[in-house]
Coordinates of C-alpha atoms in Angstrom, one line a residue:
M174 CA 36.0 17.6 21.7
S175 CA 38.8 15.2 21.2
F176 CA 39.1 12.6 18.4
T177 CA 41.3 9.3 18.4
E178 CA 44.0 9.0 16.4
N179 CA 42.2 6.5 14.5
D180 CA 39.4 9.1 13.9
I181 CA 42.2 11.7 12.7
Y182 CA 43.5 8.9 10.2
Q183 CA 39.8 8.5 8.8
I184 CA 39.0 11.9 8.7
E185 CA 42.2 12.5 6.6
S186 CA 41.9 9.4 4.6
N187 CA 38.6 11.0 3.3
D188 CA 40.5 14.2 2.3
L189 CA 38.9 16.0 5.1
T190 CA 40.7 18.0 7.7
L191 CA 40.5 18.0 11.7
T192 CA 39.8 21.9 11.5
G193 CA 36.9 21.4 8.8
I194 CA 35.4 18.6 10.9
K195 CA 35.2 20.6 14.1
N196 CA 33.8 23.8 12.4
Q197 CA 31.1 21.4 11.0
I198 CA 30.3 20.3 14.6
E199 CA 30.3 23.9 15.8
I200 CA 27.7 24.5 13.0
F201 CA 25.4 21.6 14.4
E202 CA 25.8 23.3 17.9
T203 CA 25.1 27.1 16.9
G204 CA 22.7 26.1 14.3
I205 CA 22.0 27.8 11.3
P206 CA 20.0 31.0 11.0
F207 CA 16.9 31.4 8.7
T208 CA 17.3 33.1 5.7
N209 CA 15.3 36.6 6.0
V210 CA 13.0 37.0 2.9
S211 CA 11.9 40.5 2.4
D212 CA 9.5 40.0 -0.5
A213 CA 8.7 37.1 -3.0
A214 CA 10.1 37.9 -6.4
T215 CA 7.2 38.5 -8.8
L216 CA 6.8 39.6 -12.7
N217 CA 8.3 43.0 -12.9
N218 CA 9.6 42.9 -9.3
G219 CA 12.3 40.8 -9.6
I220 CA 11.3 38.4 -12.4
M221 CA 11.6 39.7 -16.1
P222 CA 8.5 39.1 -18.0
L223 CA 8.8 37.9 -22.1
N224 CA 6.7 38.5 -25.0
D225 CA 7.1 37.5 -28.6
S226 CA 9.4 40.2 -29.7
K227 CA 11.5 39.7 -26.7
I228 CA 11.9 36.0 -27.3
E229 CA 12.5 36.5 -31.1
A230 CA 15.4 38.9 -30.2
Y231 CA 17.1 36.8 -27.8
V232 CA 17.1 33.8 -29.6
A233 CA 18.7 35.6 -32.9
L234 CA 21.2 37.1 -30.5
F235 CA 22.3 33.6 -29.2
E236 CA 22.1 32.4 -32.8
A237 CA 24.4 35.1 -33.8
E238 CA 26.8 34.7 -31.1
K239 CA 27.0 31.2 -30.2
D240 CA 29.8 29.7 -32.4
K241 CA 32.1 32.6 -31.0
K242 CA 31.7 30.8 -27.7
S243 CA 32.5 27.7 -25.9
L244 CA 29.2 26.2 -24.9
L245 CA 29.0 23.5 -22.2
K246 CA 25.7 21.7 -20.7
F247 CA 26.3 20.7 -17.0
V248 CA 23.5 18.0 -15.9
P249 CA 23.8 16.6 -12.0
A250 CA 22.9 13.0 -12.7
S251 CA 24.4 11.2 -9.5
G252 CA 21.0 10.1 -7.7
A253 CA 19.8 7.0 -7.6
A254 CA 16.1 6.5 -8.7
T255 CA 15.0 4.7 -5.3
R256 CA 12.6 7.8 -4.3
M257 CA 10.9 7.2 -7.8
F258 CA 9.3 4.1 -6.7
K259 CA 8.9 4.7 -2.8
F260 CA 5.2 3.9 -2.9
L261 CA 5.8 0.8 -4.8
F262 CA 8.3 -0.6 -2.7
K263 CA 5.9 0.0 0.4
F264 CA 3.2 -1.9 -1.9
V265 CA 6.0 -4.9 -2.6
G266 CA 7.0 -5.2 1.0
E267 CA 3.5 -5.1 2.5
Y268 CA 0.7 -6.2 0.4
N269 CA -0.6 -9.7 0.8
S270 CA -3.5 -10.6 -1.5
N271 CA -4.7 -13.6 0.9
E272 CA -5.5 -10.8 3.5
Q273 CA -7.1 -8.2 1.8
S274 CA -8.2 -6.8 -1.6
L275 CA -6.1 -4.4 -3.5
N276 CA -8.7 -1.7 -3.4
S277 CA -9.4 -2.1 0.4
Y278 CA -5.2 -1.8 0.6
I279 CA -5.3 1.3 -1.5
N280 CA -8.1 2.9 0.6
K281 CA -6.8 2.0 3.8
N282 CA -2.9 3.0 3.0
N283 CA -4.3 6.2 0.9
L284 CA -2.3 5.2 -1.9
R285 CA -3.5 6.8 -4.7
E286 CA -0.3 6.7 -6.5
L287 CA -0.7 3.3 -6.8
S288 CA -4.1 3.2 -8.3
L289 CA -2.8 5.6 -11.0
F290 CA -0.1 3.5 -11.6
M291 CA -2.1 0.4 -12.1
V292 CA -4.3 2.6 -14.7
G293 CA -1.3 3.6 -16.5
L294 CA 0.5 0.5 -16.6
E295 CA 0.5 0.0 -20.3
K296 CA 1.8 3.1 -21.2
F297 CA 5.1 3.0 -19.2
P298 CA 8.2 2.8 -21.4
F299 CA 9.1 -0.4 -19.8
Y300 CA 6.0 -2.4 -19.9
N301 CA 6.9 -5.0 -22.4
Q302 CA 10.5 -5.3 -20.9
V303 CA 8.6 -6.5 -17.6
L304 CA 6.2 -8.7 -19.1
E305 CA 9.0 -10.5 -21.0
L306 CA 11.1 -10.9 -17.6
L307 CA 8.0 -12.3 -16.0
K308 CA 7.5 -14.8 -19.0
S309 CA 11.1 -15.9 -18.7
N310 CA 10.3 -16.4 -15.1
G311 CA 7.6 -18.8 -15.7
I312 CA 4.7 -16.5 -14.7
D313 CA 1.5 -16.8 -16.5
Y314 CA 0.7 -13.0 -16.5
E315 CA -2.3 -13.0 -18.7
N316 CA -4.2 -15.3 -16.3
L317 CA -3.3 -13.6 -13.2
S318 CA -5.9 -11.6 -11.2
N319 CA -5.7 -7.8 -11.8
Q320 CA -4.2 -7.6 -8.0
E321 CA -1.5 -10.1 -8.6
K322 CA -0.7 -8.8 -12.0
V323 CA 0.3 -5.5 -10.5
W324 CA 2.0 -7.0 -7.6
H325 CA 4.3 -9.4 -9.6
F326 CA 4.8 -6.5 -12.4
A327 CA 6.2 -4.1 -9.4
K328 CA 8.4 -6.7 -7.8
A329 CA 10.1 -7.7 -11.2
M330 CA 10.8 -3.8 -11.3
L331 CA 12.2 -3.5 -8.0
D332 CA 13.5 -7.0 -7.0
E333 CA 17.5 -6.9 -6.7
N334 CA 17.8 -10.1 -8.7
Q335 CA 15.6 -8.6 -11.5
L336 CA 15.2 -5.3 -12.9
N337 CA 16.2 -3.8 -9.7
F338 CA 15.2 -0.1 -11.1
G339 CA 15.3 1.4 -7.5
N340 CA 19.0 1.2 -7.2
Q341 CA 19.7 2.2 -11.0
P342 CA 21.1 5.5 -11.8
K343 CA 17.7 7.8 -12.7
G344 CA 19.7 8.8 -16.0
L345 CA 19.8 5.2 -17.4
L346 CA 16.0 4.3 -16.4
P347 CA 13.8 3.8 -19.5
F348 CA 12.0 7.1 -19.7
H349 CA 10.5 7.4 -23.2
D350 CA 8.8 4.7 -25.5
Y351 CA 9.5 5.5 -28.9
K352 CA 8.3 3.8 -32.3
K353 CA 10.3 0.9 -33.8
N354 CA 10.9 -0.6 -30.5
H355 CA 13.5 2.3 -29.1
I356 CA 13.2 3.0 -25.5
S357 CA 15.1 6.1 -24.8
T358 CA 16.9 7.3 -21.2
A359 CA 17.1 10.7 -19.5
F360 CA 20.8 10.4 -20.5
E361 CA 19.9 10.2 -24.4
E362 CA 17.1 12.8 -24.3
H363 CA 19.9 15.2 -22.8
L364 CA 22.1 14.6 -25.8
Y365 CA 19.4 15.5 -28.3
E366 CA 18.4 18.6 -26.3
A367 CA 21.8 19.7 -26.3
A368 CA 22.1 19.4 -30.1
L369 CA 19.7 22.3 -30.4
Y370 CA 21.4 24.9 -28.1
A371 CA 24.5 23.9 -26.3
T372 CA 26.3 23.1 -29.8
S373 CA 29.0 25.5 -30.8
N374 CA 30.6 25.1 -34.5
G375 CA 28.9 21.4 -34.7
V376 CA 30.1 20.1 -31.4
A377 CA 27.9 19.6 -28.3
K378 CA 29.8 19.5 -24.9
L379 CA 27.9 17.9 -22.1
H380 CA 29.4 17.4 -18.3
F381 CA 27.5 14.8 -16.1
T382 CA 28.3 14.4 -12.3
I383 CA 27.7 10.7 -11.6
S384 CA 28.2 8.1 -9.1
E385 CA 31.8 6.7 -9.7
V386 CA 30.2 3.0 -9.7
Y387 CA 28.1 3.9 -12.6
E388 CA 30.5 5.5 -14.8
H389 CA 31.1 2.4 -16.9
R390 CA 27.3 2.0 -17.6
F391 CA 26.9 5.7 -18.8
T392 CA 30.0 5.2 -21.1
D393 CA 28.4 1.9 -22.4
E394 CA 25.1 3.8 -22.9
F395 CA 26.9 6.5 -24.9
K396 CA 28.7 3.9 -27.1
N397 CA 25.3 2.3 -27.9
I398 CA 23.6 5.3 -29.0
Q399 CA 26.6 7.9 -30.1
N400 CA 26.4 6.9 -34.0
Q401 CA 22.5 7.0 -34.2
V402 CA 22.4 10.3 -32.3
E403 CA 25.1 11.9 -34.2
E404 CA 23.6 10.7 -37.2
N405 CA 20.2 12.1 -36.5
T406 CA 21.5 15.6 -35.1
G407 CA 24.6 16.1 -37.4
V408 CA 26.2 17.1 -34.1
T409 CA 29.5 15.7 -32.5
F410 CA 29.4 15.0 -28.8
D411 CA 32.0 15.3 -26.5
I412 CA 30.9 13.8 -23.0
S413 CA 32.7 13.9 -19.7
F414 CA 32.1 12.7 -16.3
S415 CA 32.8 13.8 -12.5
Y416 CA 32.2 12.5 -9.3
Q417 CA 31.1 14.2 -6.0
Q418 CA 34.3 14.6 -4.0
H419 CA 34.8 12.9 -0.9
S420 CA 36.3 16.2 0.6
T421 CA 32.9 17.8 0.4
D422 CA 31.6 14.7 2.8
T423 CA 30.2 16.2 6.2
I424 CA 30.3 14.5 9.4
A425 CA 27.1 13.1 11.0
V426 CA 26.3 13.8 14.6
T427 CA 23.8 12.5 17.5
L428 CA 20.9 14.6 18.2
K429 CA 23.3 15.7 21.0
N430 CA 25.9 16.9 18.7
R431 CA 28.2 14.2 19.4
P432 CA 30.2 12.3 16.2
F433 CA 27.5 9.8 15.3
R434 CA 29.7 6.4 15.1
E435 CA 28.9 3.0 13.2
T436 CA 28.6 -0.2 15.0
D437 CA 32.5 -0.5 14.5
G438 CA 33.2 2.5 16.1
T439 CA 34.0 4.4 12.9
L440 CA 32.9 8.2 12.2
L441 CA 30.0 8.2 9.8
F442 CA 30.5 10.7 6.9
R443 CA 27.7 11.5 4.4
P444 CA 27.5 13.1 1.1
S445 CA 26.8 17.0 1.5
G446 CA 24.0 17.6 -1.0
H447 CA 24.1 19.0 -4.7
G448 CA 26.2 22.1 -3.0
A449 CA 29.1 19.8 -3.3
L450 CA 28.9 20.0 -7.1
L451 CA 30.1 23.6 -7.2
K452 CA 33.4 22.0 -7.0
N453 CA 32.8 19.9 -10.4
L454 CA 31.0 23.0 -11.8
N455 CA 34.3 25.2 -10.7
T456 CA 36.5 23.1 -12.8
L457 CA 34.9 23.5 -16.3
E458 CA 36.1 26.0 -18.9
A459 CA 33.3 27.5 -20.7
D460 CA 32.1 30.9 -21.8
I461 CA 28.4 29.8 -21.4
I462 CA 27.3 26.8 -19.1
F463 CA 23.5 25.4 -19.0
V464 CA 22.9 23.8 -15.9
K465 CA 19.8 21.1 -16.1
N466 CA 19.2 18.3 -13.8
I467 CA 18.8 14.7 -15.4
D468 CA 15.2 13.9 -15.1
N469 CA 13.8 17.2 -16.8
V470 CA 13.6 16.1 -19.8
V471 CA 10.8 15.7 -22.8
V472 CA 9.8 13.7 -25.5
Y473 CA 10.8 14.6 -29.1
K474 CA 7.6 16.4 -30.1
Y475 CA 8.3 19.0 -27.3
I476 CA 12.0 19.4 -27.7
D477 CA 12.0 22.4 -30.1
E478 CA 9.9 24.4 -27.8
V479 CA 12.1 23.5 -24.7
A480 CA 15.5 24.7 -26.4
K481 CA 13.8 27.9 -27.6
Y482 CA 13.6 29.1 -24.0
K483 CA 17.1 28.1 -23.5
K484 CA 18.2 30.2 -26.5
V485 CA 16.4 32.8 -24.8
L486 CA 18.0 32.8 -21.4
A487 CA 21.4 32.4 -22.9
G488 CA 20.8 35.4 -25.1
I489 CA 19.7 37.7 -22.1
L490 CA 23.2 36.4 -20.7
I491 CA 25.1 37.4 -23.3
E492 CA 23.3 40.9 -23.8
L493 CA 23.9 41.4 -20.1
Q494 CA 27.3 40.2 -19.9
T495 CA 28.4 42.5 -22.9
K496 CA 27.1 45.3 -21.4
A497 CA 28.7 44.7 -18.1
F498 CA 32.0 44.0 -19.6
E499 CA 32.0 47.3 -21.5
Y500 CA 31.3 49.4 -18.2
L501 CA 34.0 47.3 -16.4
H502 CA 36.3 48.4 -19.0
K503 CA 35.3 52.1 -19.0
L504 CA 35.6 52.0 -15.0
D505 CA 39.3 50.6 -15.3
S506 CA 40.0 53.7 -17.6
E507 CA 41.7 57.1 -15.8
Q508 CA 39.0 59.3 -16.8
I509 CA 35.5 58.5 -15.8
N510 CA 32.6 61.1 -15.8
E511 CA 29.5 61.4 -13.6
G512 CA 27.7 60.1 -16.8
T513 CA 29.4 56.8 -16.8
L514 CA 28.7 56.1 -13.2
V515 CA 25.2 57.2 -13.6
A516 CA 24.7 54.7 -16.6
V517 CA 26.4 52.1 -14.4
E518 CA 24.2 52.6 -11.5
N519 CA 20.9 52.2 -13.9
F520 CA 22.4 49.2 -15.4
L521 CA 23.0 47.6 -11.8
T522 CA 19.4 48.6 -10.6
H523 CA 17.2 48.0 -13.8
K524 CA 18.9 45.2 -15.8
L525 CA 20.6 43.1 -13.1
S526 CA 18.2 43.9 -10.2
I527 CA 20.7 44.9 -7.9
K528 CA 19.7 47.0 -4.9
I529 CA 22.6 49.7 -4.2
S530 CA 23.2 50.7 -1.0
D531 CA 22.0 53.7 0.8
E532 CA 25.5 54.4 1.8
Y533 CA 26.5 54.6 -1.7
K534 CA 25.3 58.3 -2.3
K535 CA 28.1 59.4 0.5
Y536 CA 31.2 57.6 -1.2
T537 CA 33.7 59.6 -3.0
D538 CA 34.0 58.9 -6.7
R539 CA 37.2 56.4 -5.8
Y540 CA 35.0 54.3 -3.5
K541 CA 31.9 54.8 -5.9
I542 CA 33.9 53.2 -8.7
E543 CA 35.4 50.4 -6.4
Y544 CA 31.7 49.6 -5.4
L545 CA 30.3 49.5 -8.6
K546 CA 32.9 47.4 -9.9
E547 CA 32.6 44.9 -7.1
K548 CA 29.0 44.5 -8.0
L549 CA 29.7 44.2 -11.6
N550 CA 32.5 41.9 -11.8
R551 CA 30.9 38.8 -10.7
P552 CA 29.6 35.4 -12.4
I553 CA 26.2 35.9 -13.8
R554 CA 23.3 33.7 -13.8
V555 CA 19.8 33.7 -15.5
C556 CA 17.5 31.7 -14.2
G557 CA 14.2 30.4 -15.8
M558 CA 11.3 30.5 -13.4
V559 CA 7.7 29.0 -13.9
K560 CA 4.6 29.7 -12.3
N561 CA 4.0 27.8 -9.1
E562 CA 1.7 24.9 -9.6
G563 CA 2.3 23.6 -6.2
E564 CA 5.8 21.5 -6.6
P565 CA 7.8 21.2 -3.6
G566 CA 11.2 22.9 -3.9
G567 CA 13.0 26.3 -4.0
G568 CA 11.4 29.5 -5.2
P569 CA 12.8 33.2 -6.4
F570 CA 12.6 35.8 -3.5
W571 CA 14.3 39.1 -2.2
V572 CA 16.6 38.5 0.4
K573 CA 17.9 40.6 3.0
D574 CA 21.2 40.0 4.8
H575 CA 22.4 41.0 8.1
K576 CA 23.5 44.5 6.8
S577 CA 20.0 45.0 5.3
N578 CA 21.5 44.5 1.6
Q579 CA 18.9 43.0 -0.5
S580 CA 19.5 40.6 -3.3
L581 CA 17.7 38.2 -5.5
Q582 CA 18.1 34.5 -4.0
I583 CA 16.5 31.0 -4.8
V584 CA 15.3 30.0 -1.5
E585 CA 14.1 26.6 -0.3
S586 CA 11.2 26.6 2.2
A587 CA 13.2 24.6 4.7
Q588 CA 15.5 27.9 4.9
I589 CA 12.5 30.2 5.9
N590 CA 11.2 30.4 9.4
L591 CA 7.7 29.2 9.0
K592 CA 6.9 30.2 12.7
D593 CA 7.3 33.9 11.9
P594 CA 3.9 34.9 10.5
K595 CA 5.6 37.6 8.1
Q596 CA 7.9 35.1 6.5
E597 CA 5.4 32.6 6.3
D598 CA 3.1 35.0 4.7
I599 CA 5.6 35.9 2.0
L600 CA 6.2 32.5 1.0
K601 CA 2.5 31.8 0.7
N602 CA 2.6 34.7 -1.7
A603 CA 5.1 33.4 -3.7
T604 CA 4.0 33.2 -7.6
H605 CA 6.9 31.4 -9.1
F606 CA 8.9 28.2 -8.8
N607 CA 12.8 27.5 -9.4
P608 CA 12.8 24.5 -12.1
V609 CA 16.6 24.3 -12.2
D610 CA 16.9 26.0 -15.4
L611 CA 20.1 28.1 -15.1
V612 CA 22.6 29.5 -17.8
C613 CA 25.8 31.0 -16.3
G614 CA 28.4 33.1 -17.2
V615 CA 31.8 32.0 -15.2
K616 CA 34.4 34.2 -16.7
N617 CA 35.3 37.9 -15.9
Y618 CA 35.5 41.0 -18.3
K619 CA 39.4 39.8 -19.2
G620 CA 38.5 36.4 -20.0
E621 CA 39.6 35.0 -16.8
K622 CA 37.9 32.0 -15.0
F623 CA 35.9 33.3 -11.5
D624 CA 36.9 31.1 -8.6
L625 CA 33.3 30.2 -7.8
E626 CA 34.0 29.2 -4.3
N627 CA 34.5 33.1 -3.6
Y628 CA 30.6 33.7 -4.2
V629 CA 29.1 31.1 -1.6
D630 CA 27.1 32.1 1.3
H631 CA 28.3 29.6 3.9
N632 CA 25.1 30.5 6.2
A633 CA 22.8 29.0 3.5
A634 CA 23.6 25.3 4.5
F635 CA 21.1 22.8 5.7
I636 CA 20.6 20.7 8.9
T637 CA 18.4 17.5 8.3
E638 CA 17.7 14.5 10.6
K639 CA 18.1 11.1 9.3
T640 CA 18.5 7.6 10.4
K641 CA 21.1 5.0 10.5
N642 CA 20.9 1.3 11.8
G643 CA 17.8 2.4 13.5
K644 CA 19.5 5.3 15.3
D645 CA 18.8 9.3 14.8
L646 CA 21.4 11.6 13.5
K647 CA 21.7 15.2 12.1
A648 CA 23.3 15.6 8.8
L649 CA 24.7 18.6 7.3
E650 CA 24.2 19.6 3.5
L651 CA 26.4 22.2 1.9
P652 CA 24.8 25.3 0.5
G653 CA 22.5 24.2 -2.6
L654 CA 24.5 24.9 -5.9
W655 CA 21.8 27.0 -7.2
N656 CA 21.0 28.4 -3.5
G657 CA 23.7 29.8 -1.4
S658 CA 26.6 28.5 -3.5
M659 CA 25.5 31.1 -5.9
A660 CA 24.4 33.4 -3.6
H661 CA 26.8 36.2 -4.5
W662 CA 26.4 35.8 -8.4
S663 CA 24.6 38.3 -10.2
T664 CA 21.0 36.7 -10.8
I665 CA 18.5 37.3 -13.4
F666 CA 15.0 35.8 -13.0
V667 CA 13.2 35.2 -16.2
E668 CA 9.6 33.8 -16.4
V669 CA 9.4 30.8 -18.8
P670 CA 6.6 28.5 -19.7
I671 CA 5.8 25.3 -17.7
I672 CA 6.5 23.3 -20.7
T673 CA 10.4 23.8 -19.9
F674 CA 9.8 21.7 -16.3
N675 CA 9.2 18.4 -16.6
P676 CA 10.8 16.3 -14.0
V677 CA 10.2 12.7 -12.8
K678 CA 10.2 12.7 -9.1
T679 CA 8.1 9.6 -9.1
V680 CA 7.6 7.0 -11.9
N681 CA 3.8 7.9 -12.4
D682 CA 5.4 11.5 -13.8
L683 CA 6.2 9.0 -16.8
L684 CA 2.6 9.1 -17.6
K685 CA 2.3 12.9 -18.1
S686 CA 2.0 14.2 -21.8
P687 CA 5.7 15.4 -22.0
H688 CA 6.9 12.0 -21.3
Q689 CA 4.1 10.2 -24.0
I690 CA 4.7 9.9 -27.4
K691 CA 0.7 9.7 -28.0

């Protein structure tokens, strides 16, 4: 496949390489193999259950150790809020009150979401803000019919010349309505949360990955709330930001795997999904990194319960990491007895859920030591898992690679071959869901930072179909940050309660109790 000089200039101007682009096109042509799931991870089969005594012990361990370690909270926050309002964009663009009643429109289009939106209208945190805007626009809201009220309300929310919520970063939208006329954003709620579990020696460090165009908005928001949040928590906040790097963009192709071109003939590059954020994570320095999505927050009355389980996960990480480091130092020594090897084998099997290769028994002691060190000396992630209640997204599975080695992985349903009855059956029997609730150890036993790029399964990428300018195209997403990008980490799954998972995928999620004060 040939590229023009202009193409090559465009590729290099985007911090990409011609070789890399050709490799991406080859992936489109060959396709990406499905992930081979061998079993769903369930309680006591890859997922650690908790009880009161364990919870208490792990929280105590974390509290005792946290001031000896550097802590950081990493929050992917670059997404715009467009999908939150998808059904409202449809409603505002289509509905004509002169042609049909609102009820008939809802029934015809099966828009139960719109019915829920209408019923909960006054409970949304932006309710008064919208009414004030309508009043300033000369609209007599109180005397409108019900169907006119909801249409004008939604239009004021979404119109580019009004509140333009659909084109705002999700982290800066009004999320929670507190007393004394204070409306908090998800960004603010992450600060209060971090004060409870991501604080070491009185300082909470947070890193947000954002869209570059919104950095001034986030920094302004922090300036507005900093004094109040620090006064309320007694914690000093150290906030940093980064952007998804252009060097992680991928080329788009036609359905025939030829480079997709814009109307002016230039190549089309697209952001490659949250897997691109591995580069951002890889630059950060901390002993323990908490990872949590921007929209997964709660109002203040639930925050202690949520924070408790973050401490539990961090306590588990500290316990496992301490033991792993102890064994690695032993394996470095010249005199290693059979008892040490057996102890390490048991630790890998029973604590880190690592299935040791059948070939291992045939190895000499020298190669056994090398094998055990390689398995032990990896980044560690402890992942909270909630019971599956029908939410879309990834889940915990046992995965078998091309060498028949099995490991615990977070797998999206799109990675599984649903045309294979056995694979589909394993997916149907999955009991838990991944809420993106991770605590990560990214340093080795010598205190050196791992290069996280070395632990990626590049076969765990995604190919999706999109449209641009009315034309179909194929897009390539890098292995997801908590999917293939962490495939070769040591992985521990822990069952946590559903209260820890409160995402705002649609605007109606703000009506759920974890987002309501009353």
